[in-house]
């Protein structure tokens, strides 16, 4: 076995190509076995085994900067850089991160959980290198899916203009999370399917080399001939015209060819794009045949690749998907729009029933937002289905194109709150703070899956501007589903329990936490009221006034960043109404980035648990009793 002996990428340089090929198979088996227990990004990592080996064989990390776009395909990089003995902790609390993480290793030079950032980062590192007078290599690995993101095109344009020496490896497997869409995907498909271009290109280069005169007018004619033939025979002409030297496509599972290609790239003075063709899920049949499920898989059976899932109520995402079909049947104007997340957002069933009303724009959140605004202005009912963490990339368009126009766009914000193993780059805890302050916006969050259905109906019937419903990445509570959908009064909260001087104002999954806390406190003779703050904007003014006038001690609890979210909105309301004696305590996500682990562990880390809520209420009671005693004695 070679793999147990590899603790540093420098050790690869003493291996032969045959030994590297053997090592590649060992790494594949290692990944397949380890991820059965931890889950993770299986398909993408099986596809880049040889590519990663070739990179570390040819270059010297961390002196040479290897930048992985998104970072979910860097498991092999982690294995080769001394972390294979910690793979049992992958994506677990305080264990290895599922993405590249700078604090984990000096070999992790750039961390990201969102796509299309690697080329900009590579350009920045290349510029810094040149300004410092250094000569290290800079290499960005980007997938063809990430290349659909607008930021990647902005960087390509800049890199081609500056002509700085760096290498872009286009890892082309025809997939991101879902099958790729768009003109760039079609262009790359033509390159992949052209089996004759390499021979034609070699023949042209051979012909030019045989021309005896190399100077003067003949050399100029030869260059013109080469350029004219390039348009007919070289598939990467788009990248060439952007200022790159294009090499490829290269078989991404042929180590010898990749090593040779990287050596060719090193001889080019300016930017080089190496087009590498890989197979997502390579070497594991279940992953090769089901691209989507193998992208980010939970623990699974190694024989079949079937995920091990606990039996329980449907996830909120599933409820959203099925309800959207119901609403789509009612209203032919309803259109679903997603930025490359049709599966993750639960839209495959909707796409099957309404193929003409399901739009996947690729990894282009900004474009999706403005597209929705224009659809709404033309009388359609667009639903922008997006993860909370990805929606933040479209902030300007939400402000400028949707809210400023008061466009009737519906936001279906998935993964709102904690997301578990994906960690700090994917936490959906910021959208309330960055959306509720925008004029014209309405925001909701359901206490359970049944209420989500009614919120979706409410959003469809709402015609006065943008409206959002956000829901978490968890299973529902198992409540009965109403057969008939109805609308909710905009801005209305729901009083679930009455209390004696104390109330918990909660939204989303925190309503269930409040219910459990109230049950525990009731056993001790403490009656606590519970308010389902289902509208995050507008607030229920009359209920807030009632709570304040009754002298109620309130705890606002939410699985969102404390700064700027529901708790802040409640305090702002009382300040605006000059109610300065309202007693409001806030429980939310503190001013930290919450790392990967289970959602339960993330709630424990941030103090959003039943036990913490009970303790907060008891401390409030103790303080009230102390203040009363002090006041009475004086």
XYZ file of C-alpha atoms in Angstrom, residues 55-297:
243
model
C -0.765 18.924 -9.699
C 1.095 17.925 -6.554
C 3.571 15.883 -8.601
C 4.426 18.838 -10.860
C 4.260 21.711 -8.391
C 5.439 22.567 -4.897
C 2.612 23.350 -2.487
C 2.311 25.614 -0.542
C 4.919 27.734 -2.316
C 2.989 27.224 -5.525
C -0.573 28.348 -4.872
C -3.311 25.827 -5.678
C -6.746 27.422 -5.544
C -9.818 25.187 -5.653
C -13.050 26.805 -6.749
C -15.746 26.158 -4.098
C -13.362 23.673 -2.455
C -15.768 20.741 -2.320
C -13.446 18.835 -4.715
C -10.375 19.165 -2.459
C -10.631 15.937 -0.440
C -7.763 14.387 -2.435
C -5.732 17.536 -1.794
C -6.414 17.105 1.936
C -5.356 13.444 1.812
C -2.066 14.284 0.108
C -1.249 17.141 2.489
C -1.151 15.179 5.733
C -4.787 14.883 6.753
C -5.773 11.344 5.794
C -5.562 10.188 9.432
C -8.316 12.696 10.340
C -10.790 11.745 7.632
C -13.083 10.009 10.127
C -13.845 13.529 11.428
C -14.780 14.996 8.020
C -17.686 17.483 8.292
C -18.089 16.642 11.982
C -18.000 19.161 14.829
C -14.412 20.358 15.341
C -13.235 17.915 12.659
C -12.021 18.354 9.093
C -13.982 20.892 7.068
C -15.763 19.688 3.937
C -14.224 22.593 2.038
C -10.734 24.083 1.875
C -9.907 25.850 5.141
C -6.864 28.037 5.705
C -6.667 27.311 9.433
C -6.411 23.572 8.732
C -3.241 23.552 6.661
C -0.639 25.795 5.080
C -1.500 24.041 1.818
C -5.019 25.531 1.887
C -4.336 28.967 0.436
C -7.887 29.990 -0.460
C -11.170 28.973 1.137
C -14.642 29.294 -0.321
C -18.005 27.561 -0.215
C -19.521 29.537 -3.079
C -18.539 29.066 -6.696
C -16.736 31.160 -9.292
C -14.279 32.929 -6.956
C -11.068 31.046 -7.791
C -10.062 33.016 -10.883
C -10.288 36.360 -9.105
C -8.288 34.933 -6.210
C -5.662 33.564 -8.613
C -5.329 36.933 -10.299
C -4.852 38.632 -6.937
C -2.177 36.150 -5.878
C -0.386 36.440 -9.231
C -0.349 40.240 -8.972
C 0.946 40.061 -5.393
C 3.670 37.628 -6.494
C 4.828 39.935 -9.258
C 4.779 43.014 -7.037
C 6.926 41.174 -4.485
C 9.338 39.990 -7.185
C 8.724 36.302 -6.513
C 8.416 33.480 -9.044
C 6.025 30.901 -7.619
C 3.261 29.350 -9.713
C -0.426 30.223 -9.295
C -2.980 27.602 -10.337
C -6.774 27.846 -10.206
C -8.932 24.729 -10.561
C -12.446 25.620 -11.686
C -15.266 23.392 -12.873
C -17.307 23.960 -15.997
C -20.310 24.478 -13.718
C -18.595 27.305 -11.831
C -17.647 28.830 -15.169
C -21.337 29.714 -15.650
C -20.990 32.242 -12.827
C -20.625 35.852 -13.908
C -17.722 36.507 -11.547
C -15.643 33.916 -13.423
C -16.172 35.797 -16.693
C -15.178 39.075 -15.065
C -11.936 37.454 -13.903
C -11.238 35.823 -17.275
C -11.556 39.233 -18.894
C -9.143 40.837 -16.438
C -6.596 38.000 -16.551
C -6.552 38.055 -20.350
C -6.019 41.804 -20.309
C -3.184 41.788 -17.754
C -1.342 38.826 -19.327
C 0.152 37.722 -16.019
C 1.559 34.219 -15.742
C -0.927 31.875 -14.145
C -2.686 28.640 -15.011
C -6.413 27.979 -15.062
C -7.419 24.326 -15.045
C -10.913 23.908 -16.408
C -12.160 20.664 -14.843
C -14.846 19.730 -17.323
C -17.209 16.974 -16.168
C -20.409 18.436 -17.664
C -21.831 18.884 -14.169
C -22.016 21.283 -11.272
C -24.520 19.970 -8.737
C -27.093 19.439 -11.462
C -26.432 19.089 -15.204
C -24.992 22.319 -16.564
C -26.990 24.695 -18.717
C -26.207 27.629 -20.980
C -24.169 28.721 -23.947
C -20.785 28.068 -22.293
C -21.869 24.507 -21.528
C -22.874 24.038 -25.172
C -19.565 25.485 -26.357
C -17.581 23.099 -24.173
C -19.737 20.222 -25.369
C -18.693 20.960 -28.951
C -15.044 20.858 -27.889
C -15.539 17.549 -26.078
C -17.278 15.978 -29.065
C -14.678 17.011 -31.677
C -12.396 13.980 -32.007
C -10.428 15.352 -34.955
C -9.159 18.683 -33.717
C -5.966 17.407 -32.041
C -4.721 15.695 -35.194
C -5.603 18.758 -37.295
C -3.880 21.103 -34.854
C -0.728 18.959 -34.781
C -0.639 18.816 -38.602
C -0.913 22.618 -38.873
C 1.881 23.105 -36.343
C 4.030 20.541 -38.182
C 3.450 22.301 -41.491
C 4.510 25.660 -40.058
C 7.664 24.176 -38.558
C 8.727 22.882 -42.002
C 8.646 26.349 -43.587
C 12.367 27.110 -44.143
C 12.256 30.901 -43.700
C 11.441 32.082 -40.206
C 11.849 35.836 -40.582
C 10.450 38.736 -42.508
C 7.363 38.585 -44.657
C 7.172 34.764 -44.789
C 7.111 34.468 -41.001
C 4.343 37.056 -40.896
C 2.406 35.102 -43.517
C 2.898 31.908 -41.515
C 1.512 33.541 -38.373
C -1.477 34.845 -40.316
C -2.018 31.344 -41.714
C -1.851 29.892 -38.216
C -4.344 32.408 -36.902
C -6.787 31.858 -39.742
C -6.590 28.073 -39.384
C -7.026 28.422 -35.645
C -10.586 29.629 -36.122
C -11.385 26.486 -38.092
C -9.489 23.880 -36.123
C -8.684 24.986 -32.570
C -11.696 24.421 -30.292
C -10.510 26.786 -27.556
C -10.575 29.862 -29.757
C -12.875 31.672 -27.310
C -10.258 31.406 -24.572
C -7.476 32.272 -27.028
C -9.307 35.454 -27.978
C -9.658 36.306 -24.280
C -5.861 36.254 -24.049
C -5.195 32.699 -22.844
C -3.068 30.011 -24.402
C -5.457 27.084 -24.657
C -4.195 23.521 -24.066
C -6.470 20.523 -24.366
C -8.832 18.952 -23.953
C -6.776 16.447 -21.971
C -8.000 13.164 -20.493
C -8.177 14.013 -16.797
C -7.627 10.388 -15.828
C -4.407 9.955 -17.847
C -1.637 10.971 -15.465
C 1.138 10.935 -18.050
C -0.738 13.223 -20.445
C -1.631 15.656 -17.699
C 1.916 15.835 -16.417
C 3.163 16.521 -19.950
C 0.498 19.196 -20.445
C 1.406 20.953 -17.199
C 5.035 21.015 -18.282
C 3.959 22.588 -21.590
C 1.941 25.172 -19.680
C 5.000 26.124 -17.627
C 6.775 27.215 -20.822
C 4.091 29.792 -21.651
C 4.845 33.330 -20.511
C 1.258 34.501 -19.975
C -2.002 32.961 -18.766
C -2.765 29.381 -19.793
C -6.063 27.516 -19.728
C -5.763 23.730 -19.533
C -9.015 22.008 -20.465
C -9.222 18.717 -18.547
C -12.009 16.193 -19.150
C -13.002 14.156 -16.094
C -15.816 11.818 -15.105
C -17.739 12.761 -11.988
C -17.870 9.768 -9.652
C -15.052 8.005 -11.530
C -14.431 4.447 -10.325
C -17.618 3.987 -8.296
C -20.562 2.914 -10.409
C -23.367 4.302 -8.194
C -21.665 7.729 -8.263
C -21.014 7.597 -12.004
C -24.643 6.746 -12.805
C -26.345 9.181 -10.421
C -24.476 12.493 -10.642
C -26.922 14.444 -8.520
C -27.227 12.130 -5.518
C -23.496 11.497 -5.359
C -22.618 15.193 -5.370
C -23.266 15.750 -1.668
C -24.306 12.479 -0.106
